[in-house]
Structure formats: structure tokens, C-alpha cells
Amino acid sequence: MNCLKKTFLFLLSCTAILLSNSIVAATNVGLNYGLLGDNLPPPPQVINLYKSIGINKVRIFDPNVEVLNALRGHQDISVTVGVKDQDLAALAASEEAVKSWFTTNIESYLADVNITFITVGNEVIPGPIGPQVLPVMTSLTNLVKSRNLPIFISTVVSMANLGQSYPPSAGTFTSQAREQLTPVLKFLSQTNTPILVNIYPYFPYASDPVNIHLDYAISKSETVVVQDGSLGYSNLFDAMFDAFLWAMEKEGVKDLPMVVSETGWPSAGNGEFTTTDIAGTYNGNFVKHIESGKGTPKRPNCSIDGYLFATFNENLKPAGTEQHFGLYEPTDMKPVYKLF
Ligand SMILES: *[C@@H]1O[C@H](CO)[C@@H](O)[C@H](O)[C@H]1NC(C)=O
Ligand SMILES: *[C@@H]1O[C@H](CO)[C@@H](O)[C@H](O)[C@H]1NC(C)=O
């Protein structure tokens, strides 16, 4: 079966190298590095933080010059770089524009930055600019192929693509998602390139805390809570992940690898649902899930590859929980709660 193991064999060897060379144990968990704050530490300090806690996978939302320069010489950190949503229209209209975007934003770093993924658009499918994703992905894929570069081209989507997600086997895309996402998934299937999905059990929990148990939402339950045919679910994360797999299957996309581009839990902003204790428990259990090498009930033999959101609390995001997803305080880089 085509699962992450096959595509990500190189990730495993990377970890082994890191483990043998450093005192800090490497983690397989990646971190999102968001920049929507006016009090964030300089990027070189952030890269030092990553090194000190064993992070070797980082996702940035756009090709930020300071961050990419700070990553120079740290090839043991693999980097996912996003194309800005507002650049999609111009890039979709012209292959020449894609070439010049690539030269400026990617190629000029490749000698000493380990860029392994380019993501075209962040949660723009389903939506008004969703149709711009595939043309840009196609141009970029042709470009990296023609230059023989080991870079995956994909996109990041959210659970908003699912019209139905409960129980997981009922997972189905909305009609707009079928129009915009299905062709992207078929395209990715041709080269066994992962789709990146943001999965936040926090949101369904916060909107329905009566019917969704906290222990199930934060992966603390030790027993099966939702039985779905022969598959038993003890946590909402697995159920959401598998609902997406079922929805893809209904579109004829069966074994496509899936990477969790974002997950996390806010530590403040919504009363008793968002404490450092709850956020630390959810994120800690996610780290354990990844390190266990186990998959979800539907793909038990495929280890999960995923990134926590986010490195810092970001004060320029919308007020409320959005500003409190960080693992670290921006001003002194102290952990918001113990995780690594
Ligand atoms: C770049 O990252 C990939 C994937 O993590 C890894 O296999 C490879 O060894 C890294 N390259 C270097 C030069 O460390
Ligand atoms: C997972 O691996 C086990 C042991 O190799 C095997 O028995 C099982 O059929 C596999 N499950 C799936 C869904 O591939």
C-alpha cells in the first residue's frame, strides 16, 4: 500500500542522522512558524530554539527572506514554503511568472536551505480562488521535474471541504470541494505526492462541547468512544483524519498520502475550553501519536506526519483564541506550557 512510509523513507533516515549527531533527541513533529506578530524574536534565534528542542521540520507560510536566510546552512531542517494566496492569480495566468517566482523565492536558497515542499495556497480550496491552485501546482510540478529537484508540490486544505464527517466512514466532500479539490487529488495521485490537511479537533469540540467529550477531543480517552463499522475511535483527531480519507476514497482517490499541515489547541481566549493544561494535553498527545509510529484506524500501518500550529503566540492575528495557539511566548521565547 502507498502510505507515508514509502514517500517519507527519507524522513526516517534524516532523523537517524540527527539523533546520532546531537545530544537533543530529534522529534518527528514539525512546527509551523507564523509571523503575524510585532514582537517576534529575530529568525536566527528561532532557528536556535528549533535546534535546542530537536525540531527538524518547519513550515513557513510564504517565502520570507529573513527566515529563509536564517535557515541557510541548516540543511538538517526540512522546510515547507507556501506560495502567498494573493500571488496565485498572477501565477495561474503565466508560466513565465511561475518560473520567475521560483527563481527568486526558492532557487536562490536551494544551495543551503533544504526546501522539501512548496504549498500552493493555504485553505483556498474550497473558495473563490480555489480554481487557481491546480494551474500553479501543474506549472511548479513541471518545473521541478524538468530540473530534477526533490521538491514536492502540493496545497494545504481544511476540513471545510467535508460536507459530512460523522461517523468517519460517512466522510464526503461538499459539491464545491468535489469541483475544486478532486482534480487536485487526482493530480497528486499521479506522483504519489501528499495532500496537506489542517485538522483541529478544537473547533468541533468548542462548537459542541455537550455532545463531544473533552477527553475524546484532546486524545485523552483510553477506550473506544465512536465505533464505526469495524473501526473503533478513541479520539477525534483520528476520526477527522479518517473522515477525510473516506471522502477521498469516494472520489476514487484511494491511497494518497496525507500530511497534517496544522493541528493544535489554543491555550487561552475561550474560557474553560482553552487552558494551558488542556492545550498542553492535546499537543502532548499529538506528539505521542506521531512518535508512536502508529497510524489511524483506517490506515493503521502508516505513521502520521504532522506539524503543530504554531511556534509563537501571534498578536497580529484576530483577537481571541487565534492569538493563543503558540507553544512559545514571542517576547522571551519561554514555553507557554511544557511540551518539548
Ligand atoms: C533534507 O531533508 C530531507 C527530508 O527530511 C532529508 O532526507 C535530507 O537528508 C535533508 N538534507 C540534508 C542535506 O540534510
Ligand atoms: C497492517 O500490518 C499488519 C501486520 O503486518 C497486517 O496484519 C495488517 O493487515 C495491516 N493492515 C492494513 C490495513 O494494511
Coordinates of C-alpha atoms and ligand atoms in Angstrom, one line a residue:
M1 CA 0.0 0.0 0.0
N2 CA 1.2 3.5 -0.8
C3 CA 1.5 5.3 2.5
L4 CA 3.7 7.8 4.1
K5 CA 6.3 5.2 4.8
K6 CA 7.1 4.9 1.1
T7 CA 7.1 8.6 0.4
F8 CA 8.8 9.6 3.5
L9 CA 11.5 7.0 3.8
F10 CA 14.0 9.8 3.5
L11 CA 12.5 11.5 6.6
L12 CA 13.3 8.4 8.7
S13 CA 16.9 8.4 7.6
C14 CA 17.1 12.1 8.3
T15 CA 16.0 11.5 11.9
A16 CA 18.5 8.8 12.4
I17 CA 21.3 11.1 11.3
L18 CA 20.2 13.9 13.6
L19 CA 19.9 11.5 16.6
S20 CA 23.5 10.3 16.1
N21 CA 24.9 13.8 15.8
S22 CA 23.3 15.7 18.6
I23 CA 22.5 15.5 22.2
V24 CA 19.0 16.7 21.8
A25 CA 16.7 13.9 20.7
A26 CA 15.1 14.8 17.4
T27 CA 11.3 14.7 17.2
N28 CA 9.4 13.7 14.1
V29 CA 6.9 16.5 14.8
G30 CA 7.2 19.6 12.7
L31 CA 6.3 23.2 13.7
N32 CA 4.5 25.9 11.9
Y33 CA 6.4 29.2 12.0
G34 CA 3.9 32.0 11.7
L35 CA 4.9 35.6 11.5
L36 CA 1.8 37.6 12.3
G37 CA 3.2 39.3 15.4
D38 CA 5.0 42.6 16.0
N39 CA 7.0 41.2 19.0
L40 CA 8.6 38.1 17.5
P41 CA 12.2 37.2 18.1
P42 CA 14.7 37.5 15.2
P43 CA 14.7 34.4 12.9
P44 CA 18.2 33.2 13.8
Q45 CA 17.1 33.0 17.5
V46 CA 14.1 31.0 16.4
I47 CA 16.3 28.5 14.4
N48 CA 18.4 28.1 17.5
L49 CA 15.3 27.3 19.5
Y50 CA 14.3 24.7 17.0
K51 CA 17.8 23.1 17.2
S52 CA 17.7 23.1 21.0
I53 CA 14.4 21.2 21.1
G54 CA 15.2 18.8 18.2
I55 CA 12.8 20.2 15.6
N56 CA 13.8 19.2 12.1
K57 CA 10.7 20.2 10.1
V58 CA 9.4 23.7 9.7
R59 CA 6.6 25.2 7.7
I60 CA 6.5 28.8 6.7
F61 CA 3.5 30.5 5.1
D62 CA 5.4 32.5 2.5
P63 CA 8.9 32.7 1.2
N64 CA 10.0 35.2 3.9
V65 CA 13.5 36.4 3.1
E66 CA 14.7 36.8 6.7
V67 CA 13.5 33.3 7.7
L68 CA 15.0 31.6 4.6
N69 CA 18.3 33.4 5.1
A70 CA 18.4 32.3 8.8
L71 CA 17.8 28.7 7.6
R72 CA 20.9 28.8 5.4
G73 CA 23.4 26.2 6.4
H74 CA 20.8 24.2 8.5
Q75 CA 20.0 21.6 5.9
D76 CA 19.1 19.1 8.7
I77 CA 15.9 21.2 8.9
S78 CA 13.5 20.4 6.1
V79 CA 11.4 23.4 5.1
T80 CA 7.8 23.7 3.6
V81 CA 7.3 27.0 1.9
G82 CA 3.9 28.4 1.0
V83 CA 3.0 30.5 -2.1
K84 CA 1.1 33.5 -0.9
D85 CA -2.7 33.3 -1.7
Q86 CA -2.6 36.8 -3.2
D87 CA 0.1 35.7 -5.7
L88 CA -2.0 32.9 -7.1
A89 CA -3.9 34.8 -9.7
A90 CA -0.8 36.2 -11.4
L91 CA 1.0 32.8 -11.2
A92 CA -2.0 30.9 -12.6
A93 CA -2.1 33.2 -15.6
S94 CA 1.5 32.8 -16.7
E95 CA 4.1 30.0 -16.7
E96 CA 6.8 32.7 -17.0
A97 CA 5.6 34.3 -13.8
V98 CA 5.9 30.9 -12.1
K99 CA 9.4 30.5 -13.3
S100 CA 10.5 33.9 -12.1
W101 CA 8.7 33.3 -8.7
F102 CA 10.6 30.1 -8.4
T103 CA 14.0 31.6 -9.2
T104 CA 13.6 34.4 -6.7
N105 CA 11.8 32.6 -3.8
I106 CA 13.1 29.1 -4.0
E107 CA 16.1 28.6 -6.3
S108 CA 18.2 31.3 -4.7
Y109 CA 18.1 29.3 -1.4
L110 CA 18.5 25.7 -2.6
A111 CA 22.3 25.6 -2.2
D112 CA 22.0 25.8 1.5
V113 CA 18.3 25.5 2.6
N114 CA 16.6 22.1 2.5
I115 CA 13.2 23.0 0.9
T116 CA 11.3 19.8 0.5
F117 CA 7.7 21.1 -0.1
I118 CA 6.1 24.0 -1.8
T119 CA 2.4 24.5 -0.9
V120 CA 0.2 26.4 -3.4
G121 CA -2.4 28.3 -1.4
N122 CA -3.4 27.9 2.2
E123 CA -7.0 26.8 2.7
V124 CA -8.1 28.5 -0.5
I125 CA -10.0 25.3 -1.6
P126 CA -13.0 25.4 -1.4
G127 CA -13.4 29.1 -2.3
P128 CA -13.4 31.8 -4.9
I129 CA -9.7 31.5 -5.8
G130 CA -9.7 27.7 -5.4
P131 CA -9.6 27.1 -9.2
Q132 CA -6.2 28.9 -9.3
V133 CA -4.5 26.2 -7.3
L134 CA -4.2 23.4 -9.9
P135 CA -2.7 25.5 -12.7
V136 CA 0.0 26.8 -10.4
M137 CA 0.7 23.4 -9.0
T138 CA 1.0 22.0 -12.5
S139 CA 3.5 24.6 -13.6
L140 CA 5.6 24.2 -10.5
T141 CA 5.5 20.4 -10.8
N142 CA 6.7 20.6 -14.4
L143 CA 9.4 23.0 -13.4
V144 CA 10.9 20.9 -10.5
K145 CA 10.6 17.8 -12.6
S146 CA 12.4 19.3 -15.5
R147 CA 15.2 20.3 -13.1
N148 CA 15.2 17.0 -11.3
L149 CA 14.7 18.7 -7.9
P150 CA 13.4 16.6 -5.0
I151 CA 10.7 19.1 -4.0
F152 CA 7.0 18.1 -3.5
I153 CA 4.4 20.5 -4.9
S154 CA 1.1 20.3 -3.1
T155 CA -1.6 22.5 -1.4
V156 CA -3.0 22.9 2.1
V157 CA -6.7 22.4 2.7
S158 CA -9.0 22.4 5.7
M159 CA -11.8 20.2 7.0
A160 CA -14.2 22.8 5.4
N161 CA -14.0 20.5 2.4
L162 CA -16.1 17.9 4.2
G163 CA -19.9 18.2 4.0
Q164 CA -20.2 15.2 6.2
S165 CA -17.7 13.8 8.6
Y166 CA -19.6 11.7 11.2
P167 CA -19.1 8.9 11.5
P168 CA -15.8 8.9 9.7
S169 CA -17.0 6.4 7.1
A170 CA -19.7 8.9 6.1
G171 CA -17.0 11.4 5.2
T172 CA -18.0 13.2 1.9
F173 CA -16.8 16.3 0.2
T174 CA -19.1 19.3 -0.4
S175 CA -20.0 19.9 -4.0
Q176 CA -17.6 22.8 -4.3
A177 CA -14.8 20.7 -2.9
R178 CA -15.6 18.0 -5.4
E179 CA -15.3 20.5 -8.2
Q180 CA -12.1 22.1 -6.9
L181 CA -10.3 19.5 -4.8
T182 CA -10.9 16.3 -6.6
P183 CA -8.9 17.3 -9.7
V184 CA -6.1 18.3 -7.4
L185 CA -6.2 15.0 -5.6
K186 CA -6.1 13.1 -8.9
F187 CA -3.1 15.2 -10.0
L188 CA -1.3 14.4 -6.7
S189 CA -2.1 10.7 -7.1
Q190 CA -0.1 10.5 -10.4
T191 CA 3.1 11.2 -8.5
N192 CA 2.1 9.9 -5.0
T193 CA 2.6 13.4 -3.6
P194 CA 0.8 14.0 -0.2
I195 CA -2.1 16.3 0.2
L196 CA -1.7 18.6 3.3
V197 CA -4.7 18.9 5.6
N198 CA -5.3 21.1 8.6
I199 CA -7.0 19.1 11.4
Y200 CA -8.2 20.9 14.5
P201 CA -10.4 18.9 16.9
Y202 CA -10.7 22.1 18.9
F203 CA -13.2 23.6 16.6
P204 CA -15.9 20.8 16.6
Y205 CA -15.3 20.5 20.3
A206 CA -15.8 24.2 21.0
S207 CA -18.9 24.3 18.9
D208 CA -20.5 21.3 20.5
P209 CA -19.0 20.6 24.0
V210 CA -22.1 18.9 25.2
N211 CA -22.0 16.1 22.7
I212 CA -18.3 15.9 22.2
H213 CA -16.4 14.8 25.3
L214 CA -13.3 16.7 26.2
D215 CA -11.3 13.5 26.7
Y216 CA -12.2 12.4 23.2
A217 CA -11.3 15.8 21.8
I218 CA -7.9 16.0 23.4
S219 CA -7.0 12.4 22.8
K220 CA -7.1 11.5 26.5
S221 CA -9.6 8.7 26.3
E222 CA -8.2 5.2 26.7
T223 CA -11.2 3.5 25.3
V224 CA -13.2 3.5 22.1
V225 CA -15.8 6.3 22.0
V226 CA -17.0 6.0 18.5
Q227 CA -17.5 2.6 16.8
D228 CA -17.7 2.9 13.1
G229 CA -18.2 -0.5 11.5
S230 CA -15.1 -2.5 12.3
L231 CA -13.1 0.6 13.2
G232 CA -13.0 2.0 16.8
Y233 CA -12.1 5.6 17.6
S234 CA -10.8 6.8 20.9
N235 CA -10.0 10.3 19.7
L236 CA -11.5 12.9 17.5
F237 CA -8.2 13.6 15.7
D238 CA -8.2 10.1 14.2
A239 CA -11.9 10.3 13.3
M240 CA -11.3 13.6 11.4
F241 CA -8.3 12.3 9.6
D242 CA -10.1 9.1 8.6
A243 CA -13.3 11.1 7.5
F244 CA -11.0 12.9 5.0
L245 CA -9.6 9.5 3.8
W246 CA -13.1 8.2 3.3
A247 CA -14.1 11.3 1.4
M248 CA -11.1 11.0 -0.9
E249 CA -11.9 7.3 -1.5
K250 CA -15.4 8.2 -2.6
E251 CA -13.8 10.4 -5.3
G252 CA -11.7 7.4 -6.5
V253 CA -8.6 8.5 -4.7
K254 CA -7.6 5.6 -2.5
D255 CA -4.0 5.5 -1.3
L256 CA -2.9 9.1 -1.4
P257 CA -0.6 10.0 1.4
M258 CA -1.9 12.7 3.7
V259 CA 0.2 15.0 5.9
V260 CA -1.2 17.0 8.8
S261 CA 0.0 20.5 7.9
E262 CA -1.5 22.0 11.1
T263 CA -3.0 20.9 14.3
G264 CA -3.1 22.5 17.8
W265 CA -5.2 23.9 20.6
P266 CA -5.4 27.4 21.9
S267 CA -4.2 28.0 25.5
A268 CA -6.5 31.0 26.1
G269 CA -9.2 33.1 24.6
N270 CA -12.3 30.9 25.2
G271 CA -12.7 30.4 28.9
E272 CA -12.6 26.9 30.3
F273 CA -12.1 25.3 26.9
T274 CA -8.8 26.9 26.4
T275 CA -6.4 26.5 29.3
T276 CA -2.6 25.8 29.1
D277 CA -3.4 22.4 30.7
I278 CA -5.9 21.4 28.0
A279 CA -3.7 22.8 25.2
G280 CA -0.6 21.0 26.6
T281 CA -2.5 17.7 26.9
Y282 CA -3.8 17.8 23.3
N283 CA -0.5 18.8 21.8
G284 CA 1.4 16.4 24.1
N285 CA -0.9 13.5 22.9
F286 CA -0.4 14.5 19.3
V287 CA 3.4 14.4 19.8
K288 CA 3.0 10.9 21.4
H289 CA 0.8 9.8 18.5
I290 CA 3.4 10.8 16.0
E291 CA 6.3 9.3 17.9
S292 CA 4.4 6.0 18.3
G293 CA 4.7 5.5 14.6
K294 CA 1.1 4.3 14.6
G295 CA -1.4 5.4 12.1
T296 CA -5.2 5.9 12.4
P297 CA -7.7 3.1 12.5
K298 CA -8.2 3.3 8.7
R299 CA -4.5 3.4 7.9
P300 CA -3.0 1.6 11.0
N301 CA 0.3 0.9 9.3
C302 CA 1.0 4.4 8.0
S303 CA 2.7 6.6 10.6
I304 CA 1.4 10.1 10.8
D305 CA 3.5 13.0 9.6
G306 CA 2.4 16.3 11.1
Y307 CA 3.1 19.9 12.1
L308 CA 1.9 21.7 15.2
F309 CA 0.5 25.2 15.0
A310 CA 2.3 27.2 16.0
T311 CA 5.7 28.2 17.3
F312 CA 4.6 31.6 18.8
N313 CA 1.5 33.3 20.1
E314 CA 0.9 35.9 17.3
N315 CA -0.5 39.2 18.5
L316 CA -1.5 40.5 15.0
K317 CA -4.0 37.7 14.4
P318 CA -7.7 38.3 15.0
A319 CA -8.4 38.8 18.8
G320 CA -9.5 35.8 20.8
T321 CA -8.3 32.2 20.5
E322 CA -6.5 32.9 17.2
Q323 CA -3.8 34.7 19.1
H324 CA -3.1 31.9 21.5
F325 CA -2.1 28.8 19.5
G326 CA 1.6 29.3 20.2
L327 CA 3.8 26.9 22.1
Y328 CA 6.2 29.8 23.0
E329 CA 5.9 33.4 24.1
P330 CA 7.3 35.7 21.5
T331 CA 8.9 38.2 23.9
D332 CA 11.1 35.9 25.9
M333 CA 10.8 32.6 24.0
K334 CA 9.6 30.9 27.2
P335 CA 7.3 27.8 26.7
V336 CA 3.6 28.6 27.2
Y337 CA 3.4 25.1 28.7
K338 CA 5.9 22.2 28.9
L339 CA 5.9 20.2 25.6
F340 CA 9.4 19.5 24.3
Ligands
LIG1 C1 16.7 17.4 3.7 O1 15.5 16.9 4.3 C2 15.2 15.6 3.8 C3 13.9 15.3 4.4 O2 13.8 15.5 5.8 C4 16.3 14.7 4.3 O3 16.1 13.3 3.9 C5 17.7 15.1 3.8 O4 18.7 14.3 4.4 C6 17.9 16.6 4.2 N1 19.1 17.0 3.5 C7 20.2 17.3 4.2 C8 21.4 17.8 3.4 O5 20.3 17.1 5.4
LIG2 C1 -1.1 -3.8 9.0 O1 0.0 -4.6 9.3 C2 -0.3 -5.9 9.9 C3 0.9 -6.6 10.3 O2 1.9 -6.5 9.2 C4 -1.2 -6.6 8.9 O3 -1.6 -7.8 9.5 C5 -2.4 -5.8 8.6 O4 -3.2 -6.5 7.6 C6 -2.1 -4.4 8.1 N1 -3.3 -3.6 8.0 C7 -3.6 -2.9 6.9 C8 -4.9 -2.2 7.0 O5 -2.9 -2.9 5.9

